[in-house]
mmCIF file with all atom_site columns, C-alpha atoms in Angstrom:
data_model
loop_
_atom_site.group_PDB
_atom_site.id
_atom_site.type_symbol
_atom_site.label_atom_id
_atom_site.label_alt_id
_atom_site.label_comp_id
_atom_site.label_asym_id
_atom_site.label_entity_id
_atom_site.label_seq_id
_atom_site.pdbx_PDB_ins_code
_atom_site.Cartn_x
_atom_site.Cartn_y
_atom_site.Cartn_z
_atom_site.occupancy
_atom_site.B_iso_or_equiv
_atom_site.pdbx_formal_charge
_atom_site.auth_seq_id
_atom_site.auth_comp_id
_atom_site.auth_asym_id
_atom_site.auth_atom_id
_atom_site.pdbx_PDB_model_num
ATOM 1   C CA . VAL N 1 1   ? 15.135 146.799 139.980 1.00 0.00 ? 119 VAL N CA 1
ATOM 2   C CA . LYS N 1 2   ? 16.583 146.868 143.471 1.00 0.00 ? 120 LYS N CA 1
ATOM 3   C CA . SER N 1 3   ? 19.390 144.569 144.530 1.00 0.00 ? 121 SER N CA 1
ATOM 4   C CA . VAL N 1 4   ? 19.208 145.274 148.281 1.00 0.00 ? 122 VAL N CA 1
ATOM 5   C CA . ASN N 1 5   ? 16.252 145.330 150.656 1.00 0.00 ? 123 ASN N CA 1
ATOM 6   C CA . ILE N 1 6   ? 14.071 143.547 148.095 1.00 0.00 ? 124 ILE N CA 1
ATOM 7   C CA . ALA N 1 7   ? 11.270 143.153 150.631 1.00 0.00 ? 125 ALA N CA 1
ATOM 8   C CA . ASN N 1 8   ? 11.015 146.963 150.828 1.00 0.00 ? 126 ASN N CA 1
ATOM 9   C CA . ALA N 1 9   ? 11.094 147.543 147.059 1.00 0.00 ? 127 ALA N CA 1
ATOM 10  C CA . PRO N 1 10  ? 7.983  148.853 145.283 1.00 0.00 ? 128 PRO N CA 1
ATOM 11  C CA . THR N 1 11  ? 5.821  146.220 143.602 1.00 0.00 ? 129 THR N CA 1
ATOM 12  C CA . VAL N 1 12  ? 6.518  145.711 139.899 1.00 0.00 ? 130 VAL N CA 1
ATOM 13  C CA . ASN N 1 13  ? 3.547  146.919 137.816 1.00 0.00 ? 131 ASN N CA 1
ATOM 14  C CA . PHE N 1 14  ? 4.483  144.891 134.733 1.00 0.00 ? 132 PHE N CA 1
ATOM 15  C CA . TYR N 1 15  ? 7.427  143.145 133.152 1.00 0.00 ? 133 TYR N CA 1
ATOM 16  C CA . LEU N 1 16  ? 7.940  143.251 129.390 1.00 0.00 ? 134 LEU N CA 1
ATOM 17  C CA . ALA N 1 17  ? 10.144 140.767 127.564 1.00 0.00 ? 135 ALA N CA 1
ATOM 18  C CA . ALA N 1 18  ? 9.263  141.652 123.978 1.00 0.00 ? 136 ALA N CA 1
ATOM 19  C CA . SER N 1 19  ? 11.168 140.261 121.029 1.00 0.00 ? 137 SER N CA 1
ATOM 20  C CA . LEU N 1 20  ? 12.299 143.118 118.811 1.00 0.00 ? 138 LEU N CA 1
ATOM 21  C CA . GLU N 1 21  ? 14.314 141.162 116.237 1.00 0.00 ? 139 GLU N CA 1
ATOM 22  C CA . SER N 1 22  ? 11.468 141.384 113.683 1.00 0.00 ? 140 SER N CA 1
ATOM 23  C CA . SER N 1 23  ? 11.869 145.184 113.882 1.00 0.00 ? 141 SER N CA 1
ATOM 24  C CA . ASP N 1 24  ? 15.657 145.030 113.320 1.00 0.00 ? 142 ASP N CA 1
ATOM 25  C CA . TYR N 1 25  ? 16.607 145.646 116.960 1.00 0.00 ? 143 TYR N CA 1
ATOM 26  C CA . PHE N 1 26  ? 19.053 142.933 117.972 1.00 0.00 ? 144 PHE N CA 1
ATOM 27  C CA . ASP N 1 27  ? 20.472 142.311 121.449 1.00 0.00 ? 145 ASP N CA 1
ATOM 28  C CA . ILE N 1 28  ? 19.037 145.500 122.967 1.00 0.00 ? 146 ILE N CA 1
ATOM 29  C CA . HIS N 1 29  ? 20.540 147.015 126.109 1.00 0.00 ? 147 HIS N CA 1
ATOM 30  C CA . PRO N 1 30  ? 18.547 149.970 127.475 1.00 0.00 ? 148 PRO N CA 1
ATOM 31  C CA . VAL N 1 31  ? 20.700 152.257 129.631 1.00 0.00 ? 149 VAL N CA 1
ATOM 32  C CA . HIS N 1 32  ? 18.295 155.085 130.440 1.00 0.00 ? 150 HIS N CA 1
ATOM 33  C CA . GLY N 1 33  ? 14.577 155.742 130.516 1.00 0.00 ? 151 GLY N CA 1
ATOM 34  C CA . ALA N 1 34  ? 11.959 158.282 131.522 1.00 0.00 ? 152 ALA N CA 1
ATOM 35  C CA . VAL N 1 35  ? 8.290  158.503 132.398 1.00 0.00 ? 153 VAL N CA 1
ATOM 36  C CA . LEU N 1 36  ? 6.517  160.810 129.936 1.00 0.00 ? 154 LEU N CA 1
ATOM 37  C CA . ALA N 1 37  ? 3.887  163.432 130.754 1.00 0.00 ? 155 ALA N CA 1
ATOM 38  C CA . ASP N 1 38  ? 1.053  161.173 129.551 1.00 0.00 ? 156 ASP N CA 1
ATOM 39  C CA . GLY N 1 39  ? 2.149  158.236 131.760 1.00 0.00 ? 157 GLY N CA 1
ATOM 40  C CA . SER N 1 40  ? 3.882  156.322 128.963 1.00 0.00 ? 158 SER N CA 1
ATOM 41  C CA . TYR N 1 41  ? 7.577  155.442 129.009 1.00 0.00 ? 159 TYR N CA 1
ATOM 42  C CA . VAL N 1 42  ? 10.614 155.910 126.809 1.00 0.00 ? 160 VAL N CA 1
ATOM 43  C CA . MET N 1 43  ? 13.910 154.027 126.977 1.00 0.00 ? 161 MET N CA 1
ATOM 44  C CA . ALA N 1 44  ? 17.150 154.351 125.045 1.00 0.00 ? 162 ALA N CA 1
ATOM 45  C CA . GLY N 1 45  ? 20.448 152.515 124.726 1.00 0.00 ? 163 GLY N CA 1
ATOM 46  C CA . LYS N 1 46  ? 22.306 150.353 122.265 1.00 0.00 ? 164 LYS N CA 1
ATOM 47  C CA . SER N 1 47  ? 21.395 147.397 120.133 1.00 0.00 ? 165 SER N CA 1
ATOM 48  C CA . LEU N 1 48  ? 23.267 145.765 117.289 1.00 0.00 ? 166 LEU N CA 1
ATOM 49  C CA . GLU N 1 49  ? 22.851 146.839 113.660 1.00 0.00 ? 167 GLU N CA 1
ATOM 50  C CA . THR N 1 50  ? 22.541 143.225 112.479 1.00 0.00 ? 168 THR N CA 1
ATOM 51  C CA . ASP N 1 51  ? 21.754 139.873 114.047 1.00 0.00 ? 169 ASP N CA 1
ATOM 52  C CA . GLY N 1 52  ? 25.092 138.478 115.218 1.00 0.00 ? 170 GLY N CA 1
ATOM 53  C CA . GLY N 1 53  ? 26.922 141.653 114.178 1.00 0.00 ? 171 GLY N CA 1
ATOM 54  C CA . THR N 1 54  ? 29.223 143.796 116.290 1.00 0.00 ? 172 THR N CA 1
ATOM 55  C CA . ALA N 1 55  ? 28.384 147.375 115.218 1.00 0.00 ? 173 ALA N CA 1
ATOM 56  C CA . LYS N 1 56  ? 26.349 149.157 117.893 1.00 0.00 ? 174 LYS N CA 1
ATOM 57  C CA . ARG N 1 57  ? 23.080 150.850 116.929 1.00 0.00 ? 175 ARG N CA 1
ATOM 58  C CA . MET N 1 58  ? 21.562 153.736 118.914 1.00 0.00 ? 176 MET N CA 1
ATOM 59  C CA . PHE N 1 59  ? 17.882 153.122 119.709 1.00 0.00 ? 177 PHE N CA 1
ATOM 60  C CA . CYS N 1 60  ? 14.878 154.629 121.479 1.00 0.00 ? 178 CYS N CA 1
ATOM 61  C CA . LEU N 1 61  ? 11.573 152.869 122.216 1.00 0.00 ? 179 LEU N CA 1
ATOM 62  C CA . LYS N 1 62  ? 8.308  154.360 123.441 1.00 0.00 ? 180 LYS N CA 1
ATOM 63  C CA . LEU N 1 63  ? 6.030  152.140 125.534 1.00 0.00 ? 181 LEU N CA 1
ATOM 64  C CA . THR N 1 64  ? 2.449  152.704 126.606 1.00 0.00 ? 182 THR N CA 1
ATOM 65  C CA . SER N 1 65  ? 1.638  152.960 130.308 1.00 0.00 ? 183 SER N CA 1
ATOM 66  C CA . THR N 1 66  ? 0.983  149.195 130.261 1.00 0.00 ? 184 THR N CA 1
ATOM 67  C CA . GLY N 1 67  ? 4.205  148.257 128.436 1.00 0.00 ? 185 GLY N CA 1
ATOM 68  C CA . THR N 1 68  ? 3.024  147.828 124.843 1.00 0.00 ? 186 THR N CA 1
ATOM 69  C CA . ILE N 1 69  ? 5.559  149.120 122.317 1.00 0.00 ? 187 ILE N CA 1
ATOM 70  C CA . SER N 1 70  ? 4.232  152.268 120.590 1.00 0.00 ? 188 SER N CA 1
ATOM 71  C CA . TRP N 1 71  ? 7.192  152.898 118.301 1.00 0.00 ? 189 TRP N CA 1
ATOM 72  C CA . GLY N 1 72  ? 10.894 152.349 117.900 1.00 0.00 ? 190 GLY N CA 1
ATOM 73  C CA . TRP N 1 73  ? 13.653 154.407 116.341 1.00 0.00 ? 191 TRP N CA 1
ATOM 74  C CA . GLY N 1 74  ? 17.261 153.504 115.663 1.00 0.00 ? 192 GLY N CA 1
ATOM 75  C CA . THR N 1 75  ? 20.261 154.608 113.655 1.00 0.00 ? 193 THR N CA 1
ATOM 76  C CA . ASN N 1 76  ? 21.388 152.667 110.605 1.00 0.00 ? 194 ASN N CA 1
ATOM 77  C CA . THR N 1 77  ? 24.445 154.658 109.640 1.00 0.00 ? 195 THR N CA 1
ATOM 78  C CA . GLY N 1 78  ? 26.759 151.769 108.827 1.00 0.00 ? 196 GLY N CA 1
ATOM 79  C CA . ASN N 1 79  ? 29.628 154.088 109.813 1.00 0.00 ? 197 ASN N CA 1
ATOM 80  C CA . GLY N 1 80  ? 30.517 152.378 113.093 1.00 0.00 ? 198 GLY N CA 1
ATOM 81  C CA . ASP N 1 81  ? 29.154 152.382 116.610 1.00 0.00 ? 199 ASP N CA 1
ATOM 82  C CA . ASP N 1 82  ? 26.252 154.658 117.598 1.00 0.00 ? 200 ASP N CA 1
ATOM 83  C CA . VAL N 1 83  ? 24.927 154.563 121.178 1.00 0.00 ? 201 VAL N CA 1
ATOM 84  C CA . ALA N 1 84  ? 22.199 156.378 123.129 1.00 0.00 ? 202 ALA N CA 1
ATOM 85  C CA . ASN N 1 85  ? 23.166 157.198 126.717 1.00 0.00 ? 203 ASN N CA 1
ATOM 86  C CA . ALA N 1 86  ? 20.158 159.208 127.931 1.00 0.00 ? 204 ALA N CA 1
ATOM 87  C CA . VAL N 1 87  ? 16.659 160.291 126.936 1.00 0.00 ? 205 VAL N CA 1
ATOM 88  C CA . MET N 1 88  ? 14.156 162.918 128.077 1.00 0.00 ? 206 MET N CA 1
ATOM 89  C CA . GLN N 1 89  ? 10.920 164.616 127.076 1.00 0.00 ? 207 GLN N CA 1
ATOM 90  C CA . LEU N 1 90  ? 10.845 168.315 126.266 1.00 0.00 ? 208 LEU N CA 1
ATOM 91  C CA . PRO N 1 91  ? 8.686  170.457 128.581 1.00 0.00 ? 209 PRO N CA 1
ATOM 92  C CA . GLY N 1 92  ? 4.904  170.595 128.236 1.00 0.00 ? 210 GLY N CA 1
ATOM 93  C CA . GLY N 1 93  ? 4.523  167.038 126.954 1.00 0.00 ? 211 GLY N CA 1
ATOM 94  C CA . GLY N 1 94  ? 6.818  167.800 124.018 1.00 0.00 ? 212 GLY N CA 1
ATOM 95  C CA . ASP N 1 95  ? 8.991  165.676 121.776 1.00 0.00 ? 213 ASP N CA 1
ATOM 96  C CA . ILE N 1 96  ? 11.764 163.280 122.805 1.00 0.00 ? 214 ILE N CA 1
ATOM 97  C CA . ILE N 1 97  ? 15.487 164.124 122.952 1.00 0.00 ? 215 ILE N CA 1
ATOM 98  C CA . VAL N 1 98  ? 18.072 161.310 122.762 1.00 0.00 ? 216 VAL N CA 1
ATOM 99  C CA . VAL N 1 99  ? 21.762 161.943 123.510 1.00 0.00 ? 217 VAL N CA 1
ATOM 100 C CA . GLY N 1 100 ? 24.854 159.774 123.116 1.00 0.00 ? 218 GLY N CA 1
ATOM 101 C CA . PHE N 1 101 ? 27.470 159.372 120.429 1.00 0.00 ? 219 PHE N CA 1
ATOM 102 C CA . GLN N 1 102 ? 27.585 158.569 116.741 1.00 0.00 ? 220 GLN N CA 1
ATOM 103 C CA . THR N 1 103 ? 30.609 157.567 114.704 1.00 0.00 ? 221 THR N CA 1
ATOM 104 C CA . VAL N 1 104 ? 31.617 160.230 112.188 1.00 0.00 ? 222 VAL N CA 1
ATOM 105 C CA . SER N 1 105 ? 34.870 159.833 110.213 1.00 0.00 ? 223 SER N CA 1
ATOM 106 C CA . SER N 1 106 ? 35.885 156.950 112.542 1.00 0.00 ? 224 SER N CA 1
ATOM 107 C CA . LYS N 1 107 ? 35.581 159.091 115.719 1.00 0.00 ? 225 LYS N CA 1
ATOM 108 C CA . PHE N 1 108 ? 32.821 159.134 118.341 1.00 0.00 ? 226 PHE N CA 1
ATOM 109 C CA . GLN N 1 109 ? 31.074 162.493 118.249 1.00 0.00 ? 227 GLN N CA 1
ATOM 110 C CA . ARG N 1 110 ? 28.617 163.815 120.819 1.00 0.00 ? 228 ARG N CA 1
ATOM 111 C CA . SER N 1 111 ? 25.103 163.597 119.357 1.00 0.00 ? 229 SER N CA 1
ATOM 112 C CA . ILE N 1 112 ? 21.606 164.890 120.063 1.00 0.00 ? 230 ILE N CA 1
ATOM 113 C CA . THR N 1 113 ? 18.550 163.622 118.195 1.00 0.00 ? 231 THR N CA 1
ATOM 114 C CA . LYS N 1 114 ? 15.003 164.988 118.362 1.00 0.00 ? 232 LYS N CA 1
ATOM 115 C CA . LEU N 1 115 ? 12.187 162.461 117.834 1.00 0.00 ? 233 LEU N CA 1
ATOM 116 C CA . GLY N 1 116 ? 8.477  163.104 117.386 1.00 0.00 ? 234 GLY N CA 1
ATOM 117 C CA . LEU N 1 117 ? 6.485  162.067 120.451 1.00 0.00 ? 235 LEU N CA 1
ATOM 118 C CA . SER N 1 118 ? 3.604  160.453 118.564 1.00 0.00 ? 236 SER N CA 1
ATOM 119 C CA . ASP N 1 119 ? 5.533  158.264 116.113 1.00 0.00 ? 237 ASP N CA 1
ATOM 120 C CA . GLY N 1 120 ? 9.293  158.506 116.791 1.00 0.00 ? 238 GLY N CA 1
ATOM 121 C CA . THR N 1 121 ? 10.017 160.228 113.489 1.00 0.00 ? 239 THR N CA 1
ATOM 122 C CA . GLU N 1 122 ? 13.495 161.760 113.518 1.00 0.00 ? 240 GLU N CA 1
ATOM 123 C CA . ALA N 1 123 ? 13.185 165.537 113.216 1.00 0.00 ? 241 ALA N CA 1
ATOM 124 C CA . TRP N 1 124 ? 16.940 166.168 113.298 1.00 0.00 ? 242 TRP N CA 1
ATOM 125 C CA . THR N 1 125 ? 20.305 164.966 114.581 1.00 0.00 ? 243 THR N CA 1
ATOM 126 C CA . ALA N 1 126 ? 23.289 167.154 115.445 1.00 0.00 ? 244 ALA N CA 1
ATOM 127 C CA . THR N 1 127 ? 26.832 165.927 116.161 1.00 0.00 ? 245 THR N CA 1
ATOM 128 C CA . TRP N 1 128 ? 29.834 167.733 117.656 1.00 0.00 ? 246 TRP N CA 1
ATOM 129 C CA . PRO N 1 129 ? 33.443 166.659 117.206 1.00 0.00 ? 247 PRO N CA 1
ATOM 130 C CA . SER N 1 130 ? 36.141 167.318 119.741 1.00 0.00 ? 248 SER N CA 1
ATOM 131 C CA . THR N 1 131 ? 38.279 170.402 119.165 1.00 0.00 ? 249 THR N CA 1
ATOM 132 C CA . ASP N 1 132 ? 41.126 167.898 118.710 1.00 0.00 ? 250 ASP N CA 1
ATOM 133 C CA . ALA N 1 133 ? 40.406 165.717 115.638 1.00 0.00 ? 251 ALA N CA 1
ATOM 134 C CA . THR N 1 134 ? 42.194 162.755 117.260 1.00 0.00 ? 252 THR N CA 1
ATOM 135 C CA . LYS N 1 135 ? 39.777 162.631 120.250 1.00 0.00 ? 253 LYS N CA 1
ATOM 136 C CA . ASN N 1 136 ? 36.375 160.962 120.823 1.00 0.00 ? 254 ASN N CA 1
ATOM 137 C CA . GLY N 1 137 ? 33.344 162.282 122.657 1.00 0.00 ? 255 GLY N CA 1
ATOM 138 C CA . ALA N 1 138 ? 29.858 161.442 123.926 1.00 0.00 ? 256 ALA N CA 1
ATOM 139 C CA . TRP N 1 139 ? 26.952 163.069 125.726 1.00 0.00 ? 257 TRP N CA 1
ATOM 140 C CA . GLU N 1 140 ? 26.299 160.887 128.767 1.00 0.00 ? 258 GLU N CA 1
ATOM 141 C CA . MET N 1 141 ? 23.289 162.550 130.421 1.00 0.00 ? 259 MET N CA 1
ATOM 142 C CA . ILE N 1 142 ? 20.618 165.138 129.696 1.00 0.00 ? 260 ILE N CA 1
ATOM 143 C CA . SER N 1 143 ? 18.287 166.843 132.134 1.00 0.00 ? 261 SER N CA 1
ATOM 144 C CA . LEU N 1 144 ? 16.172 169.976 132.502 1.00 0.00 ? 262 LEU N CA 1
ATOM 145 C CA . THR N 1 145 ? 16.519 172.593 135.173 1.00 0.00 ? 263 THR N CA 1
ATOM 146 C CA . THR N 1 146 ? 13.699 172.527 137.731 1.00 0.00 ? 264 THR N CA 1
ATOM 147 C CA . ASP N 1 147 ? 11.902 175.429 136.048 1.00 0.00 ? 265 ASP N CA 1
ATOM 148 C CA . GLY N 1 148 ? 12.378 173.892 132.573 1.00 0.00 ? 266 GLY N CA 1
ATOM 149 C CA . SER N 1 149 ? 14.251 176.923 131.272 1.00 0.00 ? 267 SER N CA 1
ATOM 150 C CA . ALA N 1 150 ? 17.526 175.183 130.417 1.00 0.00 ? 268 ALA N CA 1
ATOM 151 C CA . VAL N 1 151 ? 18.817 171.814 129.269 1.00 0.00 ? 269 VAL N CA 1
ATOM 152 C CA . LEU N 1 152 ? 21.815 170.427 131.146 1.00 0.00 ? 270 LEU N CA 1
ATOM 153 C CA . LEU N 1 153 ? 24.229 168.110 129.318 1.00 0.00 ? 271 LEU N CA 1
ATOM 154 C CA . ALA N 1 154 ? 27.075 166.062 130.768 1.00 0.00 ? 272 ALA N CA 1
ATOM 155 C CA . GLY N 1 155 ? 29.666 164.337 128.642 1.00 0.00 ? 273 GLY N CA 1
ATOM 156 C CA . ASN N 1 156 ? 33.202 163.989 127.417 1.00 0.00 ? 274 ASN N CA 1
ATOM 157 C CA . SER N 1 157 ? 34.936 165.375 124.343 1.00 0.00 ? 275 SER N CA 1
ATOM 158 C CA . GLU N 1 158 ? 38.519 164.359 125.054 1.00 0.00 ? 276 GLU N CA 1
ATOM 159 C CA . GLY N 1 159 ? 38.513 160.557 124.864 1.00 0.00 ? 277 GLY N CA 1
ATOM 160 C CA . SER N 1 160 ? 41.872 159.280 123.680 1.00 0.00 ? 278 SER N CA 1
ATOM 161 C CA . ASP N 1 161 ? 40.471 155.967 122.505 1.00 0.00 ? 279 ASP N CA 1
ATOM 162 C CA . GLN N 1 162 ? 37.030 154.434 122.104 1.00 0.00 ? 280 GLN N CA 1
ATOM 163 C CA . THR N 1 163 ? 37.312 151.718 124.759 1.00 0.00 ? 281 THR N CA 1
ATOM 164 C CA . GLU N 1 164 ? 36.989 154.263 127.560 1.00 0.00 ? 282 GLU N CA 1
ATOM 165 C CA . PHE N 1 165 ? 33.382 154.856 126.451 1.00 0.00 ? 283 PHE N CA 1
ATOM 166 C CA . ASN N 1 166 ? 32.454 151.354 127.680 1.00 0.00 ? 284 ASN N CA 1
ATOM 167 C CA . PHE N 1 167 ? 31.886 152.597 131.257 1.00 0.00 ? 285 PHE N CA 1
ATOM 168 C CA . LYS N 1 168 ? 28.095 152.549 130.732 1.00 0.00 ? 286 LYS N CA 1
ATOM 169 C CA . SER N 1 169 ? 27.226 148.899 130.911 1.00 0.00 ? 287 SER N CA 1
ATOM 170 C CA . TYR N 1 170 ? 25.286 148.407 127.654 1.00 0.00 ? 288 TYR N CA 1
ATOM 171 C CA . GLY N 1 171 ? 24.731 144.957 129.143 1.00 0.00 ? 289 GLY N CA 1
ATOM 172 C CA . THR N 1 172 ? 28.442 144.204 129.577 1.00 0.00 ? 290 THR N CA 1
ATOM 173 C CA . ARG N 1 173 ? 31.114 145.155 132.054 1.00 0.00 ? 291 ARG N CA 1
ATOM 174 C CA . GLY N 1 174 ? 33.189 147.080 129.506 1.00 0.00 ? 292 GLY N CA 1
ATOM 175 C CA . ASN N 1 175 ? 36.937 146.881 129.099 1.00 0.00 ? 293 ASN N CA 1
ATOM 176 C CA . ARG N 1 176 ? 38.078 148.802 132.185 1.00 0.00 ? 294 ARG N CA 1
ATOM 177 C CA . THR N 1 177 ? 40.518 146.864 134.299 1.00 0.00 ? 295 THR N CA 1
ATOM 178 C CA . ASP N 1 178 ? 42.056 149.742 136.223 1.00 0.00 ? 296 ASP N CA 1
ATOM 179 C CA . PRO N 1 179 ? 40.592 150.445 139.666 1.00 0.00 ? 297 PRO N CA 1
ATOM 180 C CA . ILE N 1 180 ? 38.447 153.509 140.164 1.00 0.00 ? 298 ILE N CA 1
ATOM 181 C CA . HIS N 1 181 ? 39.137 155.315 143.445 1.00 0.00 ? 299 HIS N CA 1
ATOM 182 C CA . LEU N 1 182 ? 36.427 157.537 144.885 1.00 0.00 ? 300 LEU N CA 1
ATOM 183 C CA . PRO N 1 183 ? 37.138 160.163 147.533 1.00 0.00 ? 301 PRO N CA 1
ATOM 184 C CA . THR N 1 184 ? 36.072 159.219 151.045 1.00 0.00 ? 302 THR N CA 1
#
């Protein structure tokens, strides 16, 4: 969605406002998506673990090329907040990789999850703690090199508290009140 020069924006092909509560996805906030090799779509972000709850649940949804939901996957750890920050497809029309953070022993740990392309079945999840047990971390973005030979990850492993991980919107403005100064 563009917020400037709307008249010059591409035409919207479809708009989907599906209710996912019957599938245990409450208050979803997608933060990243990708077009897949077959023309379908995948999106990932955070939802809530329960209706009216506060614990964040990592999710990923696959949509057909016309916007019908093919499958959904989400964490149900009950250990605290879990959030997906980015998603991509492996080369050659392969499976889906979701990155973000999951709560392990009350700390956010960087996480990568591999999901099956056809049905969203979780193949595996790996988490990495900070080298300092008092710190929090998250993978924020994942991408492939142009030739597909390497995966690039961007993230943080030195978060002093968990509020600083609210900089991705997840549908809210987060808790940051300090100004951010960018170089000119």
